[in-house]
PDB file of C-alpha atoms in Angstrom:
ATOM      1  CA  MET F   1     -40.281  -6.601 -52.540  1.00 47.00           C
ATOM      2  CA  LEU F   2     -41.038  -8.109 -48.558  1.00 47.00           C
ATOM      3  CA  GLY F   3     -38.386  -8.391 -45.656  1.00 47.00           C
ATOM      4  CA  VAL F   4     -35.236  -6.453 -47.546  1.00 48.00           C
ATOM      5  CA  LYS F   5     -32.528  -7.546 -45.522  1.00 47.00           C
ATOM      6  CA  PRO F   6     -28.918  -5.529 -47.003  1.00 47.00           C
ATOM      7  CA  ILE F   7     -25.652  -7.670 -46.356  1.00 41.00           C
ATOM      8  CA  GLY F   8     -22.234  -5.796 -45.394  1.00 44.00           C
ATOM      9  CA  PRO F   9     -19.662  -6.516 -47.150  1.00 44.00           C
ATOM     10  CA  GLU F  10     -18.235  -9.705 -44.433  1.00 46.00           C
ATOM     11  CA  GLY F  11     -21.656 -10.883 -44.669  1.00 41.00           C
ATOM     12  CA  PRO F  12     -23.222  -9.559 -41.704  1.00 42.00           C
ATOM     13  CA  VAL F  13     -27.601  -8.413 -42.451  1.00 40.00           C
ATOM     14  CA  LEU F  14     -26.600  -4.581 -41.949  1.00 41.00           C
ATOM     15  CA  ALA F  15     -30.536  -3.689 -41.235  1.00 47.00           C
ATOM     16  CA  GLN F  16     -34.209  -5.286 -42.267  1.00 53.00           C
ATOM     17  CA  VAL F  17     -36.457  -3.347 -44.303  1.00 58.00           C
ATOM     18  CA  PRO F  18     -40.255  -4.779 -44.166  1.00 62.00           C
ATOM     19  CA  HIS F  19     -41.638  -3.740 -47.575  1.00 76.00           C
ATOM     20  CA  LEU F  20     -39.053  -1.954 -49.909  1.00 78.00           C
ATOM     21  CA  ALA F  21     -39.939  -0.799 -53.879  1.00 84.00           C
ATOM     22  CA  ILE F  22     -37.311   0.503 -56.298  1.00 84.00           C
ATOM     23  CA  SER F  23     -37.833   2.153 -59.550  1.00 88.00           C
ATOM     24  CA  LEU F  24     -35.292   1.627 -61.663  1.00 85.00           C
ATOM     25  CA  SER F  25     -33.629   3.897 -65.107  1.00 86.00           C
ATOM     26  CA  ALA F  26     -34.484   2.463 -68.078  1.00 85.00           C
ATOM     27  CA  PRO F  27     -31.543   4.285 -69.398  1.00 82.00           C
ATOM     28  CA  GLY F  28     -28.658   3.336 -66.577  1.00 75.00           C
ATOM     29  CA  LEU F  29     -29.692  -0.959 -68.474  1.00 77.00           C
ATOM     30  CA  LEU F  30     -29.073  -0.425 -71.156  1.00 74.00           C
ATOM     31  CA  PRO F  31     -24.959  -0.147 -70.635  1.00 75.00           C
ATOM     32  CA  GLY F  32     -25.571  -2.488 -67.835  1.00 76.00           C
ATOM     33  CA  VAL F  33     -25.804  -0.970 -64.414  1.00 79.00           C
ATOM     34  CA  ILE F  34     -28.434  -1.267 -62.023  1.00 82.00           C
ATOM     35  CA  ALA F  35     -29.058   2.802 -61.804  1.00 86.00           C
ATOM     36  CA  PRO F  36     -32.222   2.846 -58.812  1.00 88.00           C
ATOM     37  CA  THR F  37     -34.473   6.060 -59.695  1.00 90.00           C
ATOM     38  CA  SER F  38     -37.372   5.793 -56.578  1.00 91.00           C
ATOM     39  CA  LEU F  39     -36.831   4.233 -53.083  1.00 88.00           C
ATOM     40  CA  GLU F  40     -40.027   4.210 -50.770  1.00 90.00           C
ATOM     41  CA  ILE F  41     -39.893   2.060 -47.607  1.00 88.00           C
ATOM     42  CA  LEU F  42     -42.635   1.581 -46.028  1.00 89.00           C
ATOM     43  CA  SER F  43     -44.339   0.406 -42.918  1.00 90.00           C
ATOM     44  CA  PRO F  44     -40.244   1.065 -41.308  1.00 88.00           C
ATOM     45  CA  ARG F  45     -39.460   2.122 -37.178  1.00 88.00           C
ATOM     46  CA  LEU F  46     -37.822   4.670 -37.343  1.00 88.00           C
ATOM     47  CA  ARG F  47     -35.462   6.583 -34.845  1.00 87.00           C
ATOM     48  CA  LEU F  48     -34.735  10.873 -35.503  1.00 85.00           C
ATOM     49  CA  VAL F  49     -32.147  12.156 -33.517  1.00 85.00           C
ATOM     50  CA  ARG F  50     -30.888  15.288 -32.749  1.00 81.00           C
ATOM     51  CA  SER F  51     -27.998  15.037 -30.869  1.00 83.00           C
ATOM     52  CA  ALA F  52     -26.456  18.084 -28.394  1.00 81.00           C
ATOM     53  CA  ASP F  53     -23.688  19.128 -31.174  1.00 79.00           C
ATOM     54  CA  GLY F  54     -26.652  19.563 -33.471  1.00 71.00           C
ATOM     55  CA  SER F  55     -26.746  16.872 -35.721  1.00 73.00           C
ATOM     56  CA  PHE F  56     -28.570  14.174 -37.054  1.00 76.00           C
ATOM     57  CA  LEU F  57     -28.963  10.903 -37.157  1.00 79.00           C
ATOM     58  CA  LEU F  58     -31.870   8.602 -38.755  1.00 78.00           C
ATOM     59  CA  GLY F  59     -31.613   5.366 -38.636  1.00 77.00           C
ATOM     60  CA  ILE F  60     -33.923   1.582 -38.176  1.00 75.00           C
ATOM     61  CA  GLU F  61     -34.793   1.561 -34.735  1.00 68.00           C
ATOM     62  CA  GLY F  62     -33.775  -1.666 -32.919  1.00 60.00           C
ATOM     63  CA  GLN F  63     -31.020  -2.066 -35.420  1.00 56.00           C
ATOM     64  CA  GLY F  64     -27.885  -0.535 -34.390  1.00 54.00           C
ATOM     65  CA  THR F  65     -25.859   1.865 -35.786  1.00 50.00           C
ATOM     66  CA  ALA F  66     -25.679  -0.214 -39.267  1.00 49.00           C
ATOM     67  CA  ALA F  67     -28.918   0.568 -39.996  1.00 48.00           C
ATOM     68  CA  GLY F  68     -28.619   4.102 -39.467  1.00 51.00           C
ATOM     69  CA  ASP F  69     -25.513   4.567 -42.065  1.00 56.00           C
ATOM     70  CA  ILE F  70     -27.274   2.951 -44.559  1.00 64.00           C
ATOM     71  CA  LEU F  71     -30.349   5.955 -43.720  1.00 69.00           C
ATOM     72  CA  GLY F  72     -27.518   8.189 -44.116  1.00 70.00           C
ATOM     73  CA  ARG F  73     -25.599   7.509 -47.805  1.00 74.00           C
ATOM     74  CA  LEU F  74     -29.134   7.266 -49.075  1.00 77.00           C
ATOM     75  CA  VAL F  75     -29.914  10.969 -47.771  1.00 78.00           C
ATOM     76  CA  THR F  76     -25.578  11.545 -49.239  1.00 79.00           C
ATOM     77  CA  ASP F  77     -26.481  10.553 -51.991  1.00 81.00           C
ATOM     78  CA  LEU F  78     -29.224  13.049 -52.534  1.00 84.00           C
ATOM     79  CA  LEU F  79     -27.773  15.614 -51.199  1.00 84.00           C
ATOM     80  CA  ALA F  80     -24.694  15.724 -54.013  1.00 86.00           C
ATOM     81  CA  PRO F  81     -26.131  16.860 -57.297  1.00 88.00           C
ATOM     82  CA  PRO F  82     -26.962  14.443 -59.929  1.00 87.00           C
ATOM     83  CA  ASP F  83     -24.305  12.029 -61.154  1.00 86.00           C
ATOM     84  CA  LEU F  84     -24.956   9.798 -64.088  1.00 84.00           C
ATOM     85  CA  SER F  85     -21.886   8.008 -63.957  1.00 84.00           C
ATOM     86  CA  ARG F  86     -22.564   6.786 -60.770  1.00 85.00           C
ATOM     87  CA  ALA F  87     -25.506   4.042 -59.993  1.00 84.00           C
ATOM     88  CA  MET F  88     -27.094   6.400 -56.821  1.00 85.00           C
ATOM     89  CA  GLY F  89     -26.565   9.272 -58.625  1.00 87.00           C
ATOM     90  CA  TYR F  90     -29.904   8.619 -60.963  1.00 89.00           C
ATOM     91  CA  LEU F  91     -31.720   8.507 -57.631  1.00 90.00           C
ATOM     92  CA  SER F  92     -33.933  11.360 -57.676  1.00 91.00           C
ATOM     93  CA  GLN F  93     -36.398  10.747 -54.815  1.00 92.00           C
ATOM     94  CA  VAL F  94     -36.686   8.749 -51.275  1.00 91.00           C
ATOM     95  CA  ARG F  95     -39.747   7.919 -49.600  1.00 92.00           C
ATOM     96  CA  ILE F  96     -40.640   6.332 -46.114  1.00 92.00           C
ATOM     97  CA  THR F  97     -44.571   6.294 -45.952  1.00 94.00           C
ATOM     98  CA  ASN F  98     -46.150   5.286 -42.856  1.00 94.00           C
ATOM     99  CA  ALA F  99     -43.406   5.334 -40.638  1.00 93.00           C
ATOM    100  CA  ASP F 100     -43.383   4.560 -37.017  1.00 94.00           C
ATOM    101  CA  LEU F 101     -41.564   7.177 -35.954  1.00 94.00           C
ATOM    102  CA  LYS F 102     -39.062   7.497 -32.605  1.00 92.00           C
ATOM    103  CA  LEU F 103     -37.645  11.191 -31.795  1.00 90.00           C
ATOM    104  CA  VAL F 104     -35.226  11.934 -29.833  1.00 89.00           C
ATOM    105  CA  ASP F 105     -34.198  15.738 -29.066  1.00 85.00           C
ATOM    106  CA  GLU F 106     -30.447  15.348 -26.675  1.00 86.00           C
ATOM    107  CA  LYS F 107     -30.214  19.491 -26.597  1.00 78.00           C
ATOM    108  CA  LEU F 108     -34.251  20.146 -25.462  1.00 75.00           C
ATOM    109  CA  GLY F 109     -33.390  16.695 -23.336  1.00 81.00           C
ATOM    110  CA  THR F 110     -36.795  14.594 -24.433  1.00 84.00           C
ATOM    111  CA  THR F 111     -38.302  11.886 -26.621  1.00 89.00           C
ATOM    112  CA  TRP F 112     -40.562  12.126 -28.822  1.00 90.00           C
ATOM    113  CA  HIS F 113     -43.381   9.168 -30.334  1.00 93.00           C
ATOM    114  CA  ALA F 114     -44.663   9.341 -33.747  1.00 95.00           C
ATOM    115  CA  PRO F 115     -46.997   6.228 -34.527  1.00 95.00           C
ATOM    116  CA  ARG F 116     -47.872   7.583 -38.245  1.00 95.00           C
ATOM    117  CA  ALA F 117     -45.531   9.601 -40.425  1.00 96.00           C
ATOM    118  CA  SER F 118     -43.799  10.052 -43.807  1.00 96.00           C
ATOM    119  CA  LEU F 119     -41.545  11.761 -45.731  1.00 93.00           C
ATOM    120  CA  THR F 120     -40.571  12.017 -49.435  1.00 95.00           C
ATOM    121  CA  LEU F 121     -37.536  13.756 -50.393  1.00 93.00           C
ATOM    122  CA  SER F 122     -36.765  14.838 -53.962  1.00 94.00           C
ATOM    123  CA  ARG F 123     -33.566  16.094 -55.404  1.00 91.00           C
ATOM    124  CA  ASP F 124     -32.448  18.418 -58.508  1.00 85.00           C
ATOM    125  CA  GLN F 125     -30.170  20.277 -59.418  1.00 84.00           C
ATOM    126  CA  ARG F 126     -30.747  23.364 -56.848  1.00 89.00           C
ATOM    127  CA  GLY F 127     -31.070  20.630 -54.150  1.00 92.00           C
ATOM    128  CA  ILE F 128     -33.841  19.158 -52.103  1.00 93.00           C
ATOM    129  CA  ALA F 129     -37.408  19.723 -51.883  1.00 95.00           C
ATOM    130  CA  GLY F 130     -39.221  17.683 -48.883  1.00 94.00           C
ATOM    131  CA  GLU F 131     -42.356  16.661 -47.887  1.00 96.00           C
ATOM    132  CA  MET F 132     -43.291  14.665 -43.926  1.00 95.00           C
ATOM    133  CA  GLU F 133     -46.658  14.848 -42.381  1.00 96.00           C
ATOM    134  CA  MET F 134     -46.769  12.715 -39.029  1.00 95.00           C
ATOM    135  CA  GLU F 135     -49.385  12.141 -36.358  1.00 94.00           C
ATOM    136  CA  LEU F 136     -47.510  13.698 -33.638  1.00 92.00           C
ATOM    137  CA  ASP F 137     -48.742  11.301 -29.767  1.00 92.00           C
ATOM    138  CA  LEU F 138     -48.522  13.338 -26.584  1.00 85.00           C
ATOM    139  CA  SER F 139     -49.618  11.568 -23.712  1.00 80.00           C
ATOM    140  CA  GLY F 140     -52.295  10.214 -25.251  1.00 84.00           C
ATOM    141  CA  GLU F 141     -53.612  13.793 -27.558  1.00 86.00           C
ATOM    142  CA  THR F 142     -52.513  14.171 -30.908  1.00 90.00           C
ATOM    143  CA  ALA F 143     -51.161  17.030 -32.749  1.00 90.00           C
ATOM    144  CA  GLU F 144     -51.026  16.982 -36.800  1.00 93.00           C
ATOM    145  CA  ILE F 145     -47.973  18.509 -38.126  1.00 94.00           C
ATOM    146  CA  ASP F 146     -47.371  19.325 -41.700  1.00 96.00           C
ATOM    147  CA  ALA F 147     -43.624  19.635 -42.506  1.00 95.00           C
ATOM    148  CA  LYS F 148     -42.047  21.050 -46.413  1.00 96.00           C
ATOM    149  CA  LEU F 149     -37.818  21.903 -46.218  1.00 93.00           C
ATOM    150  CA  GLY F 150     -35.588  22.804 -49.156  1.00 95.00           C
ATOM    151  CA  TYR F 151     -31.958  22.609 -49.250  1.00 94.00           C
ATOM    152  CA  ASP F 152     -29.779  24.653 -51.561  1.00 94.00           C
ATOM    153  CA  ARG F 153     -26.630  22.992 -52.216  1.00 91.00           C
ATOM    154  CA  GLN F 154     -24.672  25.937 -53.407  1.00 91.00           C
ATOM    155  CA  ALA F 155     -26.226  28.176 -50.209  1.00 92.00           C
ATOM    156  CA  GLN F 156     -25.655  24.602 -47.576  1.00 91.00           C
ATOM    157  CA  LYS F 157     -28.746  26.159 -45.925  1.00 92.00           C
ATOM    158  CA  VAL F 158     -32.188  24.522 -45.157  1.00 92.00           C
ATOM    159  CA  GLU F 159     -34.860  26.073 -45.538  1.00 95.00           C
ATOM    160  CA  LEU F 160     -38.126  24.532 -43.141  1.00 94.00           C
ATOM    161  CA  GLY F 161     -41.491  25.039 -42.386  1.00 96.00           C
ATOM    162  CA  ALA F 162     -44.102  23.487 -40.818  1.00 95.00           C
ATOM    163  CA  SER F 163     -47.555  23.992 -39.625  1.00 96.00           C
ATOM    164  CA  PHE F 164     -49.603  22.360 -36.407  1.00 93.00           C
ATOM    165  CA  GLN F 165     -52.265  22.259 -34.571  1.00 91.00           C
ATOM    166  CA  ASP F 166     -53.380  21.107 -31.253  1.00 89.00           C
ATOM    167  CA  LEU F 167     -49.990  21.281 -29.910  1.00 87.00           C
ATOM    168  CA  ASP F 168     -50.178  21.053 -25.572  1.00 85.00           C
ATOM    169  CA  PRO F 169     -46.687  22.867 -24.954  1.00 81.00           C
ATOM    170  CA  SER F 170     -47.240  21.249 -21.599  1.00 78.00           C
ATOM    171  CA  ARG F 171     -47.288  17.975 -23.030  1.00 78.00           C
ATOM    172  CA  LEU F 172     -44.024  18.122 -24.591  1.00 76.00           C
ATOM    173  CA  GLY F 173     -42.140  16.849 -22.047  1.00 65.00           C
ATOM    174  CA  ALA F 174     -39.605  19.837 -22.606  1.00 55.00           C
ATOM    175  CA  LYS F 175     -36.821  21.020 -20.244  1.00 50.00           C
ATOM    176  CA  GLU F 176     -36.957  24.496 -23.195  1.00 51.00           C
ATOM    177  CA  LEU F 177     -38.739  24.977 -26.521  1.00 54.00           C
ATOM    178  CA  PRO F 178     -37.791  27.050 -29.624  1.00 54.00           C
ATOM    179  CA  ILE F 179     -40.186  29.329 -28.842  1.00 53.00           C
ATOM    180  CA  PRO F 180     -39.837  31.272 -25.374  1.00 50.00           C
ATOM    181  CA  GLY F 181     -42.203  31.829 -23.321  1.00 52.00           C
ATOM    182  CA  LEU F 182     -44.440  28.003 -23.877  1.00 56.00           C
ATOM    183  CA  THR F 183     -42.752  25.710 -22.110  1.00 54.00           C
ATOM    184  CA  GLY F 184     -45.358  26.571 -18.829  1.00 61.00           C
ATOM    185  CA  ILE F 185     -48.444  27.132 -21.613  1.00 72.00           C
ATOM    186  CA  ALA F 186     -51.474  23.995 -21.236  1.00 80.00           C
ATOM    187  CA  VAL F 187     -53.031  25.776 -24.402  1.00 86.00           C
ATOM    188  CA  PRO F 188     -53.426  23.478 -27.339  1.00 88.00           C
ATOM    189  CA  LEU F 189     -51.565  25.899 -30.041  1.00 90.00           C
ATOM    190  CA  ARG F 190     -52.176  25.916 -33.680  1.00 94.00           C
ATOM    191  CA  GLY F 191     -49.923  28.059 -35.930  1.00 95.00           C
ATOM    192  CA  THR F 192     -46.529  27.612 -38.528  1.00 95.00           C
ATOM    193  CA  LEU F 193     -42.803  27.529 -37.766  1.00 93.00           C
ATOM    194  CA  THR F 194     -40.072  28.520 -40.350  1.00 95.00           C
ATOM    195  CA  SER F 195     -36.636  28.365 -39.778  1.00 93.00           C
ATOM    196  CA  THR F 196     -33.296  28.668 -41.679  1.00 92.00           C
ATOM    197  CA  VAL F 197     -30.029  25.769 -40.724  1.00 88.00           C
ATOM    198  CA  ASP F 198     -26.624  25.339 -41.616  1.00 87.00           C
ATOM    199  CA  ILE F 199     -24.999  22.657 -43.575  1.00 79.00           C
ATOM    200  CA  ASP F 200     -24.170  21.503 -39.207  1.00 77.00           C
ATOM    201  CA  GLY F 201     -27.437  22.309 -37.694  1.00 72.00           C
ATOM    202  CA  ASN F 202     -26.517  25.471 -36.524  1.00 79.00           C
ATOM    203  CA  VAL F 203     -30.221  27.347 -36.326  1.00 83.00           C
ATOM    204  CA  LEU F 204     -29.815  31.122 -38.520  1.00 86.00           C
ATOM    205  CA  ILE F 205     -33.267  32.309 -37.824  1.00 87.00           C
ATOM    206  CA  LEU F 206     -36.388  31.383 -36.722  1.00 89.00           C
ATOM    207  CA  ALA F 207     -39.323  33.097 -36.448  1.00 91.00           C
ATOM    208  CA  SER F 208     -43.378  31.577 -35.518  1.00 91.00           C
ATOM    209  CA  GLY F 209     -46.908  32.952 -36.087  1.00 93.00           C
ATOM    210  CA  VAL F 210     -49.247  30.868 -32.992  1.00 93.00           C
ATOM    211  CA  THR F 211     -52.373  31.166 -31.775  1.00 94.00           C
ATOM    212  CA  GLY F 212     -54.644  29.191 -29.243  1.00 91.00           C
ATOM    213  CA  GLY F 213     -56.935  29.267 -26.472  1.00 84.00           C
ATOM    214  CA  PRO F 214     -59.018  28.650 -24.038  1.00 89.00           C
ATOM    215  CA  GLY F 215     -56.283  26.340 -22.111  1.00 84.00           C
ATOM    216  CA  GLY F 216     -54.491  27.571 -18.757  1.00 75.00           C
ATOM    217  CA  GLY F 217     -50.341  28.308 -17.542  1.00 64.00           C
ATOM    218  CA  ALA F 218     -47.845  27.741 -15.149  1.00 56.00           C
ATOM    219  CA  GLY F 219     -44.944  28.116 -14.762  1.00 45.00           C
ATOM    220  CA  ALA F 220     -41.951  30.316 -14.327  1.00 42.00           C
ATOM    221  CA  ASP F 221     -41.817  31.451 -17.030  1.00 48.00           C
ATOM    222  CA  VAL F 222     -44.903  32.596 -17.667  1.00 48.00           C
ATOM    223  CA  SER F 223     -47.072  33.072 -14.065  1.00 52.00           C
ATOM    224  CA  PRO F 224     -45.910  32.204 -10.232  1.00 52.00           C
ATOM    225  CA  GLY F 225     -49.328  30.772  -9.901  1.00 56.00           C
ATOM    226  CA  PRO F 226     -51.715  29.604 -12.661  1.00 62.00           C
ATOM    227  CA  LEU F 227     -53.468  31.884 -14.900  1.00 71.00           C
ATOM    228  CA  ALA F 228     -56.913  30.948 -17.122  1.00 83.00           C
ATOM    229  CA  VAL F 229     -55.688  31.525 -20.711  1.00 87.00           C
ATOM    230  CA  GLN F 230     -58.855  32.387 -23.103  1.00 90.00           C
ATOM    231  CA  TRP F 231     -56.652  33.517 -25.995  1.00 92.00           C
ATOM    232  CA  LEU F 232     -53.089  34.231 -27.151  1.00 91.00           C
ATOM    233  CA  GLU F 233     -51.344  35.270 -29.867  1.00 94.00           C
ATOM    234  CA  LEU F 234     -47.661  35.202 -30.731  1.00 91.00           C
ATOM    235  CA  ARG F 235     -45.751  36.603 -33.551  1.00 94.00           C
ATOM    236  CA  GLY F 236     -41.952  37.199 -33.826  1.00 92.00           C
ATOM    237  CA  ARG F 237     -38.561  35.325 -34.499  1.00 91.00           C
ATOM    238  CA  ALA F 238     -34.965  34.616 -33.190  1.00 87.00           C
ATOM    239  CA  GLU F 239     -31.951  36.424 -35.448  1.00 84.00           C
ATOM    240  CA  GLY F 240     -28.087  36.333 -35.477  1.00 78.00           C
ATOM    241  CA  GLY F 241     -28.102  32.877 -33.722  1.00 72.00           C
ATOM    242  CA  LEU F 242     -30.827  32.947 -31.610  1.00 75.00           C
ATOM    243  CA  ASN F 243     -28.610  35.787 -29.890  1.00 81.00           C
ATOM    244  CA  ARG F 244     -31.779  38.508 -30.880  1.00 86.00           C
ATOM    245  CA  LEU F 245     -35.678  37.801 -29.498  1.00 87.00           C
ATOM    246  CA  VAL F 246     -37.823  40.393 -32.243  1.00 91.00           C
ATOM    247  CA  VAL F 247     -41.129  40.197 -30.476  1.00 91.00           C
ATOM    248  CA  ASP F 248     -43.440  41.649 -33.389  1.00 93.00           C
ATOM    249  CA  GLN F 249     -46.680  40.847 -30.926  1.00 92.00           C
ATOM    250  CA  ALA F 250     -47.227  38.696 -28.051  1.00 90.00           C
ATOM    251  CA  PHE F 251     -51.065  39.178 -27.228  1.00 93.00           C
ATOM    252  CA  VAL F 252     -52.450  37.349 -24.117  1.00 90.00           C
ATOM    253  CA  ASP F 253     -56.638  37.145 -22.885  1.00 92.00           C
ATOM    254  CA  LEU F 254     -56.766  36.451 -19.465  1.00 87.00           C
ATOM    255  CA  GLY F 255     -60.813  36.340 -19.258  1.00 85.00           C
ATOM    256  CA  GLY F 256     -60.562  40.001 -18.456  1.00 84.00           C
ATOM    257  CA  PRO F 257     -57.759  41.843 -18.486  1.00 88.00           C
ATOM    258  CA  THR F 258     -55.276  41.364 -21.218  1.00 92.00           C
ATOM    259  CA  VAL F 259     -51.942  41.445 -21.852  1.00 89.00           C
ATOM    260  CA  ASP F 260     -49.919  43.052 -25.163  1.00 93.00           C
ATOM    261  CA  LEU F 261     -46.500  43.786 -25.466  1.00 88.00           C
ATOM    262  CA  ASN F 262     -43.928  43.744 -28.844  1.00 89.00           C
ATOM    263  CA  GLY F 263     -39.900  44.576 -28.441  1.00 86.00           C
ATOM    264  CA  GLN F 264     -36.766  43.258 -29.339  1.00 83.00           C
ATOM    265  CA  VAL F 265     -34.389  41.052 -26.755  1.00 75.00           C
ATOM    266  CA  TYR F 266     -30.899  40.396 -26.498  1.00 65.00           C
TER     267      TYR F 266
END
């Protein structure tokens, strides 16, 4: 369907979706229930916000809070167990394809833009499984990010895993980063990031494995002056609600001198 315009109960247009594909349940149609089993939104302009309190809001860019409510209700429907007594209880998958995505992180104090992003969320009896691919525009350079998530409905926790390459921390424009010590490093990085988050958005554990080089370093958290980094490797995790940092390895080759550290920080 092209140019879909959901209408509110009092008549106003809540949002405009350029292209929407819907699959309906054949068993649901027998008793006269129009029950979608999958929805695919193609080429939308989306806005994902992480607020200062850790909560998330996904909406359609430039279309107000009502459009965000529509996407929020889709996600809420997926969070609930399948329920064939409700029309939306048949829904098993939501796909967003070829989206233009703006990411606003109020906690980190920055905004990013992904001109190409795709997301798939699939529901089952245990919870939700998701996959995401996006190309992040960092001041003209592109970083490729692939992510997977799993939501356990009973445990009320989300397991996140992401891999990335060609990610330059100095171009992220954030006041701080999830991996301590990277804010001032201008080195193309590749690696993985895994995390466990509760339903309220609180990060319970965060682990990373990162390699990169060559490049440079600057900033108070790296050195008083510039550094020439030939190679670096970081492996560690933050635990206890991010109150304890465990460094399994922090190795930096400065083109002669090297630094090799491990330990714990409270």
